[in-house]
PDB file of C-alpha atoms in Angstrom:
ATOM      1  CA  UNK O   1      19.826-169.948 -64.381  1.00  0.00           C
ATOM      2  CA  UNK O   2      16.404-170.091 -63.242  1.00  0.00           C
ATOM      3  CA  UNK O   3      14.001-167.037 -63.707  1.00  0.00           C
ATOM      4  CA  UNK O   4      10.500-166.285 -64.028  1.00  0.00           C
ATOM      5  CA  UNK O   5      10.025-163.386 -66.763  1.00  0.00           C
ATOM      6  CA  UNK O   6       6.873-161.522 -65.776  1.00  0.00           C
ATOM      7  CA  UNK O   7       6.151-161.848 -69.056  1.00  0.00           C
ATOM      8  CA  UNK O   8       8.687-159.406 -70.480  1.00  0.00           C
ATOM      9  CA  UNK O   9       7.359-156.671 -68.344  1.00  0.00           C
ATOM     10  CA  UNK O  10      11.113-155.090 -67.607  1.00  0.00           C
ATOM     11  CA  UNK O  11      12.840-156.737 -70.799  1.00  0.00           C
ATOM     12  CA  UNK O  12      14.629-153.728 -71.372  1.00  0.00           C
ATOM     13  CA  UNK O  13      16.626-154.312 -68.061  1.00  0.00           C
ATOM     14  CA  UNK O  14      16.123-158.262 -68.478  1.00  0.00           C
ATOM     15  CA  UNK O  15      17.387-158.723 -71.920  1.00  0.00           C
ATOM     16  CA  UNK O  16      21.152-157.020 -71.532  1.00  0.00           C
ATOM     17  CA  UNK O  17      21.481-159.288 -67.747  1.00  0.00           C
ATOM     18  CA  UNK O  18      20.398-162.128 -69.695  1.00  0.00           C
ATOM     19  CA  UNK O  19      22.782-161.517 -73.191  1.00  0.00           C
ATOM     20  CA  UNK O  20      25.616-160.899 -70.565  1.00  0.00           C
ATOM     21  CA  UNK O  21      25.634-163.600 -68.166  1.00  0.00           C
ATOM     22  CA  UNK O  22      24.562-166.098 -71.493  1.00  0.00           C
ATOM     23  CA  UNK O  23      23.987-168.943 -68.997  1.00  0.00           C
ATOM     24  CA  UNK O  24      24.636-172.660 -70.551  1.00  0.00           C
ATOM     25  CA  UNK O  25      20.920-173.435 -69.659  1.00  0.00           C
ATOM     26  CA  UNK O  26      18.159-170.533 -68.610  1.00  0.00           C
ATOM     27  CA  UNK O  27      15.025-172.017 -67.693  1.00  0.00           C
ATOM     28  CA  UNK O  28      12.413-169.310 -68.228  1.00  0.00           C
ATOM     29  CA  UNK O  29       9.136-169.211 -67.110  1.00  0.00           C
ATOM     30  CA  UNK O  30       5.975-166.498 -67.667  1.00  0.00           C
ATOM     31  CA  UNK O  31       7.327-166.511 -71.547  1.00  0.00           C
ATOM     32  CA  UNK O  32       4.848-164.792 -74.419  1.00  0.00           C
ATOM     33  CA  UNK O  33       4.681-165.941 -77.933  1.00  0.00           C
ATOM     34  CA  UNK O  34       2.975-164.128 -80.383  1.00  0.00           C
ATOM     35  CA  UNK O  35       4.531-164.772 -83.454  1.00  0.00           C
ATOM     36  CA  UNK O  36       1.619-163.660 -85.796  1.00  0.00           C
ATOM     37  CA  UNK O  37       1.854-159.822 -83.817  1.00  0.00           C
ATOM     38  CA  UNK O  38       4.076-157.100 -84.943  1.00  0.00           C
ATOM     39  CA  UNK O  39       3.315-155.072 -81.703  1.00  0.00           C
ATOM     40  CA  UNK O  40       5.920-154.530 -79.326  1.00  0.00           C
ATOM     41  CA  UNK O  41       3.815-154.433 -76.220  1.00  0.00           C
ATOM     42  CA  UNK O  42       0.206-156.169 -75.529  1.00  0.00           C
ATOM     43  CA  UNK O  43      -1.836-156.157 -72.467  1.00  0.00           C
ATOM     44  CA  UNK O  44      -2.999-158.798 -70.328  1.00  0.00           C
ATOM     45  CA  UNK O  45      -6.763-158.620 -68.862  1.00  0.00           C
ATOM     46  CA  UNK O  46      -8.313-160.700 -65.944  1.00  0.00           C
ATOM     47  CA  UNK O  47     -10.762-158.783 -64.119  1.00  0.00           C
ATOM     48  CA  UNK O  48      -8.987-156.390 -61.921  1.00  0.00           C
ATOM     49  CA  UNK O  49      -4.896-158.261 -63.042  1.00  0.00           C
ATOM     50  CA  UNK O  50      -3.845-156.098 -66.030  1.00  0.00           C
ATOM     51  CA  UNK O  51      -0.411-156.177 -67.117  1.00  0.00           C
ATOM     52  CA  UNK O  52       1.851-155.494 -69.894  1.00  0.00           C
ATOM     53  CA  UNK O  53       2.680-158.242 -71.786  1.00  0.00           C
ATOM     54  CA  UNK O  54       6.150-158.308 -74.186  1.00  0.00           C
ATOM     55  CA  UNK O  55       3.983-159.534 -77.650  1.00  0.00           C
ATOM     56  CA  UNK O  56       6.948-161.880 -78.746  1.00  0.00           C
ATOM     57  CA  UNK O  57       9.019-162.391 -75.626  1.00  0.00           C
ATOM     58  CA  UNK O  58      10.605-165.557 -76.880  1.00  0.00           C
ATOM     59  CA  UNK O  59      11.572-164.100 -79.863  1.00  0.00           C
ATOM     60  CA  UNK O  60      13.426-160.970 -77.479  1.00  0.00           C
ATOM     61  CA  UNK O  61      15.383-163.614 -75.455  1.00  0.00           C
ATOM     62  CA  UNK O  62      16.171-166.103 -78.391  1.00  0.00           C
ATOM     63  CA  UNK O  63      17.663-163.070 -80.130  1.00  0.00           C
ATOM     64  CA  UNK O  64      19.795-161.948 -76.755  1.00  0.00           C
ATOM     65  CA  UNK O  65      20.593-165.575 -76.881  1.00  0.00           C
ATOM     66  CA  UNK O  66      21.573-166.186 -80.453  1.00  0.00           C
ATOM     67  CA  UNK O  67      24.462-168.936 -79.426  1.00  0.00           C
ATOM     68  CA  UNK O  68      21.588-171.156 -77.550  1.00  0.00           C
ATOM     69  CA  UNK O  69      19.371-173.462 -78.469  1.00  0.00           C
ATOM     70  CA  UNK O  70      15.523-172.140 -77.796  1.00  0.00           C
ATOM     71  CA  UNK O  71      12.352-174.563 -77.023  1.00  0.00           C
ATOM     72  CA  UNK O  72       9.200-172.756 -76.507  1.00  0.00           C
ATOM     73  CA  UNK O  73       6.805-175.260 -74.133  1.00  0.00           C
ATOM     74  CA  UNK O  74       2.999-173.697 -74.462  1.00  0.00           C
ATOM     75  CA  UNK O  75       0.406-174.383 -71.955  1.00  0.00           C
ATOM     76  CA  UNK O  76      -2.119-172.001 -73.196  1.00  0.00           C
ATOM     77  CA  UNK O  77      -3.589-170.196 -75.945  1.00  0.00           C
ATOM     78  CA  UNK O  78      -5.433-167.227 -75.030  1.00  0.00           C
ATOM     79  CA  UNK O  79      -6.590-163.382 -76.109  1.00  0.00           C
ATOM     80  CA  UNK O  80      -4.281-160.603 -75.279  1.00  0.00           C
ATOM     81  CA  UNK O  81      -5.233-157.177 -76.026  1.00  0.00           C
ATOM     82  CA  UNK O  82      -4.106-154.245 -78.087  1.00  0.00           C
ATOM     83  CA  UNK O  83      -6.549-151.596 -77.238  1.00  0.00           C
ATOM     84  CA  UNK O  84      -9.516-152.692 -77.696  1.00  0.00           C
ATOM     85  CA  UNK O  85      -8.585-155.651 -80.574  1.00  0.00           C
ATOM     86  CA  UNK O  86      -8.152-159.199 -78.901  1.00  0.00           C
ATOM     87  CA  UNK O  87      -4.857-160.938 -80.088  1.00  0.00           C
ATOM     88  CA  UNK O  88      -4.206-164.694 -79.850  1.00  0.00           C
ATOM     89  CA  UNK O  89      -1.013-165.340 -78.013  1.00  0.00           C
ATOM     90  CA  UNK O  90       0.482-167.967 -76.875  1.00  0.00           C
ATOM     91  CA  UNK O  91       2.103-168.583 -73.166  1.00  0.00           C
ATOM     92  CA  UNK O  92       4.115-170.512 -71.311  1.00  0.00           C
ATOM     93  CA  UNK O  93       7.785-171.410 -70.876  1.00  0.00           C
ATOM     94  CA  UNK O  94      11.101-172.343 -72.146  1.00  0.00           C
ATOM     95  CA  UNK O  95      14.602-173.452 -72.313  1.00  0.00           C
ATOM     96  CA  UNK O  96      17.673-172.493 -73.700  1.00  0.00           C
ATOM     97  CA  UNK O  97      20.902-174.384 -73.824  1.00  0.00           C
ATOM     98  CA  UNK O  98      24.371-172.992 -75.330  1.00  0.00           C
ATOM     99  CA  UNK O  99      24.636-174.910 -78.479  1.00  0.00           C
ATOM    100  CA  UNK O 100      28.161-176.278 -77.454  1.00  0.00           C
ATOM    101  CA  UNK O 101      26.424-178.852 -74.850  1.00  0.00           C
ATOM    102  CA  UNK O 102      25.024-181.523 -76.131  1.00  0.00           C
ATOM    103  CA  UNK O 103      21.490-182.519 -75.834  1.00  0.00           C
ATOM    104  CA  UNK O 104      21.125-185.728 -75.526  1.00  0.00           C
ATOM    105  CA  UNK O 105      17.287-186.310 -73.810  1.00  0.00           C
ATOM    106  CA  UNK O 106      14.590-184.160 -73.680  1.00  0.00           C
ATOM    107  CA  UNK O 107      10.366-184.528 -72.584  1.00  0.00           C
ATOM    108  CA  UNK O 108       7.935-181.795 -72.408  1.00  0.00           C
ATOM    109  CA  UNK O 109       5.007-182.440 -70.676  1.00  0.00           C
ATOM    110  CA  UNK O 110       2.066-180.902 -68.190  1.00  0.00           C
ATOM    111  CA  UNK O 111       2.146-180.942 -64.554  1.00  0.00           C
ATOM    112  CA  UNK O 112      -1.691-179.694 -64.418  1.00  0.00           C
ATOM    113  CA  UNK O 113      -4.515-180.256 -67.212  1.00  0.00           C
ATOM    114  CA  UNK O 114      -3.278-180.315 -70.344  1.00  0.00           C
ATOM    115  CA  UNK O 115      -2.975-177.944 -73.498  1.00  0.00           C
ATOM    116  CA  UNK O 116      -5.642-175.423 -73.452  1.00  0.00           C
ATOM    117  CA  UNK O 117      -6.041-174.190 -77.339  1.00  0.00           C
ATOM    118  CA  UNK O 118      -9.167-171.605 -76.628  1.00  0.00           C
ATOM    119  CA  UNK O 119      -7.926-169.712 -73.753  1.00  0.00           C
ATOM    120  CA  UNK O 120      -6.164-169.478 -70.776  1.00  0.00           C
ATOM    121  CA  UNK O 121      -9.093-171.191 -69.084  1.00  0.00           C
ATOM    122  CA  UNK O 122     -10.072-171.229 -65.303  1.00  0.00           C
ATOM    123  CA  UNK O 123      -8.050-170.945 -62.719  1.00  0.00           C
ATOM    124  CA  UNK O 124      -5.740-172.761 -61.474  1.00  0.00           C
ATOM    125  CA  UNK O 125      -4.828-172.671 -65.076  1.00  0.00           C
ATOM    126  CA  UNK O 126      -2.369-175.401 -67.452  1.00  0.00           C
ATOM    127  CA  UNK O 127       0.782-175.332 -66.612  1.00  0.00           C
ATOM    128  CA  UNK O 128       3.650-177.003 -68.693  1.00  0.00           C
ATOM    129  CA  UNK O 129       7.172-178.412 -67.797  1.00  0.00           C
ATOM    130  CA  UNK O 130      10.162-178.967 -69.533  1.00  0.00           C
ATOM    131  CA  UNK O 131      13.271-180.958 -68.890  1.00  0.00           C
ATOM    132  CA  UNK O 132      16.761-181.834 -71.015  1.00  0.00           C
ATOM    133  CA  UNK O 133      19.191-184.512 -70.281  1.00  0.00           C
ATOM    134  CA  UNK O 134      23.007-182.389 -71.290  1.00  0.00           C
ATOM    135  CA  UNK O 135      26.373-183.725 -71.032  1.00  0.00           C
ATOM    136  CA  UNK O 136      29.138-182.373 -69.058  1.00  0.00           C
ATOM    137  CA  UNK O 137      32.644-182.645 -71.264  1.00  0.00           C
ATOM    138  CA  UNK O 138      34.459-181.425 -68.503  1.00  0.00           C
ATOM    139  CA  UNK O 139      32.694-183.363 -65.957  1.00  0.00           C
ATOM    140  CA  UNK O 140      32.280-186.298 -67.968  1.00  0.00           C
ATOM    141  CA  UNK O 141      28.957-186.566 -66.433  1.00  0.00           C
ATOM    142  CA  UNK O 142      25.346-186.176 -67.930  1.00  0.00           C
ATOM    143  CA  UNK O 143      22.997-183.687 -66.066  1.00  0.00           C
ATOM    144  CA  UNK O 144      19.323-183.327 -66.353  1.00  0.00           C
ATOM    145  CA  UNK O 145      17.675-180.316 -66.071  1.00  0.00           C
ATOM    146  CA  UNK O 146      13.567-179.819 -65.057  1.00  0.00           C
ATOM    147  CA  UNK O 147      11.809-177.018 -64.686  1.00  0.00           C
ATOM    148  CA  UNK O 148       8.025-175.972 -64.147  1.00  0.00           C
ATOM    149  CA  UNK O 149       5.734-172.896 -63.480  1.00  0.00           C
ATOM    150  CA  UNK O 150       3.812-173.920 -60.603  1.00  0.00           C
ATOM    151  CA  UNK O 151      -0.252-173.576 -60.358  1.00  0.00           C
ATOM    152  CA  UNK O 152      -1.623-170.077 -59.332  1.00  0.00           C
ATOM    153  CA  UNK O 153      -4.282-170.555 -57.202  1.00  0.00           C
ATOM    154  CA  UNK O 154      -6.598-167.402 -56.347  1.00  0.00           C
ATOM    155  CA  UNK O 155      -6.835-168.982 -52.875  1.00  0.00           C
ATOM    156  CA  UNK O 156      -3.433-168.417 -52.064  1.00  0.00           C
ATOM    157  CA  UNK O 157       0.012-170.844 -52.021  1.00  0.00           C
ATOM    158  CA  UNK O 158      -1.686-173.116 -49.511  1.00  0.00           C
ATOM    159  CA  UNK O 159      -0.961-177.389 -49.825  1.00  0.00           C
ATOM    160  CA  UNK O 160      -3.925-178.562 -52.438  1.00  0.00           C
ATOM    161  CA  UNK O 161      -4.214-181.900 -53.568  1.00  0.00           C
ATOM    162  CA  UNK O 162      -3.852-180.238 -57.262  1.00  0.00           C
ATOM    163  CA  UNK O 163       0.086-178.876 -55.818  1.00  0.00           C
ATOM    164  CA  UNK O 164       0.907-182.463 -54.624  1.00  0.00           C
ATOM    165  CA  UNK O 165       0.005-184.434 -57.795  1.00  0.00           C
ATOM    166  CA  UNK O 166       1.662-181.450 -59.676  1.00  0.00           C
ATOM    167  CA  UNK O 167       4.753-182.408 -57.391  1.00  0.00           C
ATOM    168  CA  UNK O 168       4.414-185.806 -58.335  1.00  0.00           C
ATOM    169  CA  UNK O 169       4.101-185.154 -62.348  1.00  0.00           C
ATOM    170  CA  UNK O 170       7.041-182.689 -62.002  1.00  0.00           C
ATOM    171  CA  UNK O 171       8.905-185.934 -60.890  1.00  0.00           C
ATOM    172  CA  UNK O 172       7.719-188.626 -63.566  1.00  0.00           C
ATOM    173  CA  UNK O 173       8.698-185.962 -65.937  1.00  0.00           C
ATOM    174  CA  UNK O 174      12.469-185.513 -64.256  1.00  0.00           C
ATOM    175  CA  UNK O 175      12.894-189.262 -64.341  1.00  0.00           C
ATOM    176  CA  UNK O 176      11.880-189.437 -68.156  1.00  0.00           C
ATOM    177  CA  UNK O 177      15.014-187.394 -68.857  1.00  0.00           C
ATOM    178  CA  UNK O 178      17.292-188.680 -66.169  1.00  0.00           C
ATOM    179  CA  UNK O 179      19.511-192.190 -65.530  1.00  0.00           C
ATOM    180  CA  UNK O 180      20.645-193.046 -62.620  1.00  0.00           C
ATOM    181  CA  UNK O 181      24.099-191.507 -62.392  1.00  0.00           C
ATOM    182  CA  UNK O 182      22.858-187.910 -63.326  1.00  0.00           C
ATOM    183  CA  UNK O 183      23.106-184.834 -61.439  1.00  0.00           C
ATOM    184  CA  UNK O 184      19.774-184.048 -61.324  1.00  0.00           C
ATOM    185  CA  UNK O 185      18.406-180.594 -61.177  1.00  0.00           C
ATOM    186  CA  UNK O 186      14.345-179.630 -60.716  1.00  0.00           C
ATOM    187  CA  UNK O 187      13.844-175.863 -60.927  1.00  0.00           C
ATOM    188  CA  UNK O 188      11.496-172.882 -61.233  1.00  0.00           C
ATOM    189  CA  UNK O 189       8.524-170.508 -59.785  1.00  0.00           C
ATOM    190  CA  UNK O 190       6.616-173.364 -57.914  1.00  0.00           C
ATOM    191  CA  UNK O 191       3.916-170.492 -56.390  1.00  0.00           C
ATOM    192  CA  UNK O 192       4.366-172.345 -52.694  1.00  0.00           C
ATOM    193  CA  UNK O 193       5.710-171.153 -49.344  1.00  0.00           C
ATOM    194  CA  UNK O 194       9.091-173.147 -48.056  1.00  0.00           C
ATOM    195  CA  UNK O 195       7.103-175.601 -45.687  1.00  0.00           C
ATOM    196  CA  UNK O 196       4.685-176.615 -48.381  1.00  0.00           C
ATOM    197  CA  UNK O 197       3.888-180.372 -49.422  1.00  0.00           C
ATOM    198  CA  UNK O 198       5.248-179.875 -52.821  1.00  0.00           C
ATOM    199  CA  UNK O 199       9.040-179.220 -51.608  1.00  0.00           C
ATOM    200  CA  UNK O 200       8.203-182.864 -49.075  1.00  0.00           C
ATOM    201  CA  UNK O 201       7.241-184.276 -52.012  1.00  0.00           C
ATOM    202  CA  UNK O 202      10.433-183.297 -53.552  1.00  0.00           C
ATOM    203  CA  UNK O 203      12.631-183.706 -51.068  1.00  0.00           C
ATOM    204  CA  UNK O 204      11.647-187.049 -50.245  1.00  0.00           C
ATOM    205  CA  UNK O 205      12.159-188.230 -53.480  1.00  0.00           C
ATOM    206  CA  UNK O 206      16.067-187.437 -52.467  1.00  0.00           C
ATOM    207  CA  UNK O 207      16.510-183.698 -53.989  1.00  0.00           C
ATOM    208  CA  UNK O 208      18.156-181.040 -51.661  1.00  0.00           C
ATOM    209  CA  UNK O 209      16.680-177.397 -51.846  1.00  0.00           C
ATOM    210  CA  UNK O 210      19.207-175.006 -51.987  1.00  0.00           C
ATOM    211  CA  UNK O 211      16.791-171.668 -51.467  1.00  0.00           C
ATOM    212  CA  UNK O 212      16.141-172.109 -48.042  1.00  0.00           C
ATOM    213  CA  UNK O 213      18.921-174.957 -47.675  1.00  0.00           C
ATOM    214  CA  UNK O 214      21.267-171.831 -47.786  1.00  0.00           C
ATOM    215  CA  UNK O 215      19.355-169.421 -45.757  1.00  0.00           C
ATOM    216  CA  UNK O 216      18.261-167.279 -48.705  1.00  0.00           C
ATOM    217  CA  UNK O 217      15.727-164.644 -47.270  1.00  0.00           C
ATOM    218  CA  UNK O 218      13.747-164.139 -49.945  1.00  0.00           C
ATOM    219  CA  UNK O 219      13.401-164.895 -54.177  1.00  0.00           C
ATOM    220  CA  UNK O 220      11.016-161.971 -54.975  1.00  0.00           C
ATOM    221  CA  UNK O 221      12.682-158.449 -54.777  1.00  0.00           C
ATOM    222  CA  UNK O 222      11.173-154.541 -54.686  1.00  0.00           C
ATOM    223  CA  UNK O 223       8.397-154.980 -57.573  1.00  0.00           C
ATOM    224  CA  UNK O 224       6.964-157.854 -55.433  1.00  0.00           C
ATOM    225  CA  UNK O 225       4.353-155.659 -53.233  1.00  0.00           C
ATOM    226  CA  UNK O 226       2.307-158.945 -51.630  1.00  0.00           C
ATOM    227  CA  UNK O 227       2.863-160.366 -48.663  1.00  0.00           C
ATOM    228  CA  UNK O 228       4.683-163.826 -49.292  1.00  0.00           C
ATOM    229  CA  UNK O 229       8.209-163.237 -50.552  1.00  0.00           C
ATOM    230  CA  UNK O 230       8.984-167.054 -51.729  1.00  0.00           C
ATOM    231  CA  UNK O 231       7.927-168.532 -55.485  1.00  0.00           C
ATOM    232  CA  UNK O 232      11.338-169.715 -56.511  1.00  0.00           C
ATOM    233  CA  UNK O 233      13.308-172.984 -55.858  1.00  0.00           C
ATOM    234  CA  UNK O 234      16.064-175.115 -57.147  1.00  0.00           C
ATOM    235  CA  UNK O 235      16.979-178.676 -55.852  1.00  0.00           C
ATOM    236  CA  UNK O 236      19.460-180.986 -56.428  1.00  0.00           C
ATOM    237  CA  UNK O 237      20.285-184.874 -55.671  1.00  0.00           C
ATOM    238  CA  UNK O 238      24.268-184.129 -55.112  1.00  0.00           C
ATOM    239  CA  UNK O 239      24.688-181.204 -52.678  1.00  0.00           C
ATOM    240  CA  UNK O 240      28.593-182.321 -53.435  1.00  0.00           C
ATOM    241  CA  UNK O 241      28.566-181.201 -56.841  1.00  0.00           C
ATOM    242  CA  UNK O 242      27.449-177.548 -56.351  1.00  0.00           C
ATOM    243  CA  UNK O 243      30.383-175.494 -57.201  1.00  0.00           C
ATOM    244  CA  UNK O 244      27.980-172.122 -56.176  1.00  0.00           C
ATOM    245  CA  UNK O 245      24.607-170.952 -55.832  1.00  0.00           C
ATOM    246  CA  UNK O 246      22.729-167.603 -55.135  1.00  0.00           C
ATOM    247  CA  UNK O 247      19.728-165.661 -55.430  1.00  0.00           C
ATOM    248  CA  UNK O 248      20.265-162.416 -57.613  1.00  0.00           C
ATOM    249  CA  UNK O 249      18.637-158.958 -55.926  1.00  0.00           C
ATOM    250  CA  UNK O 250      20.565-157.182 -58.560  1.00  0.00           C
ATOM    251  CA  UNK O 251      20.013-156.277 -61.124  1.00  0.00           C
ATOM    252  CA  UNK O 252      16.037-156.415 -61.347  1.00  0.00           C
ATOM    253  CA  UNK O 253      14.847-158.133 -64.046  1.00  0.00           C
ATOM    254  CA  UNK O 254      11.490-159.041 -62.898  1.00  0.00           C
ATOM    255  CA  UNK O 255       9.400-159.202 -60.020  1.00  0.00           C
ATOM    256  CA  UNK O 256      11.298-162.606 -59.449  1.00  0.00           C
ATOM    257  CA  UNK O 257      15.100-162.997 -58.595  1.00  0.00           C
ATOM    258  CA  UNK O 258      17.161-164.834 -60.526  1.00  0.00           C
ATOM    259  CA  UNK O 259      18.641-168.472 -59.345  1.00  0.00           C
ATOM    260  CA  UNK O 260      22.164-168.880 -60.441  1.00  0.00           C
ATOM    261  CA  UNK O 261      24.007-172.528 -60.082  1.00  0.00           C
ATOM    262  CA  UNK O 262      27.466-173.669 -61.190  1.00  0.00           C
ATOM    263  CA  UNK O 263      28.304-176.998 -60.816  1.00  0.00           C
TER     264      UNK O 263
END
């Protein structure tokens, strides 16, 4: 499973969906970590963009998750607010894998700048990416497993030279954690439309997008209000070993949908 978490903002809906479908591996992105808070709830400020922010986030879905390995990936430390008092908080994204699968490879990385340690910085911001290498008893098979929050840029989800050598670091950083018999998987909220260089990029590399490869309409649902209704993609190099895959408008978790694939 594949979701962005909008930062905890519905984790009351997001955190029951998540303990019940306990998917082997949930990639996670928009994650807070704010270990040094005991605040439920903090709020995120940039200029007019305020939104509630769930303090410890990580913490919520590691404890939903309590059979899963959890590995919190930072890209940023920045100030969150409570009231008027400015809070340190980390953010980012992260993975967890049921502890029965085997993790056998793993590489953490950035796919633009690097670690920022005081504040989120301008935008486009750091972003961070994550991948494990797992290993499929039933399959016999080893599968790797990428995942990134793309690069928010103010101007919009237009092709930047920034997006394509993201693209291309999201790659190096799938082939650190991959040999050549994998399935490979790249995932996450990649903040382009479905014609955009960065899904070339990946699909010329020889990875299949199964979004709009399956005629999916749409990966944002009703708390989406912008125009633009794409963020979210999943590709694969074997079409042949996807068992299912789908795009969840139910339950709403976040202003992103779900990606669900069984292989």
């Amino acid at each position: 499973m594949c979701l962005n978490g909008w930062g905890g903002k519905l984790y009351q809906d997001l955190l029951p969906f998540v303990e019940s479908a306990a998917p082997d591996i949930l990639c996670l992105q928009e994650v807070v970590h704010t270990p040094a808070s005991t605040k439920d709830w903090l709020t995120y400020r940039d200029g007019d963009h305020i939104l509630p922010q769930r303090a410890n986030f990580f913490r919520d879905v590691s404890m939903a998750l309590p059979n899963h390995m959890a590995v919190f990936c930072p890209a940023a430390q920045g100030i969150l607010w409570d009231d008027d008092q400015q809070v340190l908080s980390q953010w980012g994204l992260a993975t967890f894998v049921h502890k029965s699968i085997p993790i056998i490879g793993q590489a953490q990385g950035f796919v633009h700048k690097t670690y920022s340690p005081v504040g989120y910085g301008d935008h486009p911001r750091s972003r961070s990416a994550h991948g494990v290498r797992v290993y499929d008893y039933a399959a016999s098979r080893a599968i790797s497993v990428t995942h990134m929050h793309g690069l928010r840029d103010l101007r919009g989800k237009l092709d930047t030279p920034d997006r394509a050598d993201q693209a291309h670091k999201l790659l190096d950083l799938s082939r650190q954690v991959s040999e050549p018999d994998d399935v490979v998987v790249i995932c996450g909220d990649f903040n382009v439309e479905p014609d955009s260089e960065t899904l070339s990029i990946l699909s010329g590399a020889g990875l299949s997008e199964l979004v709009t490869g399956q005629n999916f309409s749409s990966t944002r649902n009703s708390h989406y209000k912008k125009p633009g209704k794409f963020a979210d993609y999943m590709l694969i190099n074997d079409t042949e070993a996807v068992q299912e895959f789908d795009v969840l408008y139910e339950p709403e978790v976040s202003d992103h949908c779900p990606l669900v694939l069984s292989l």
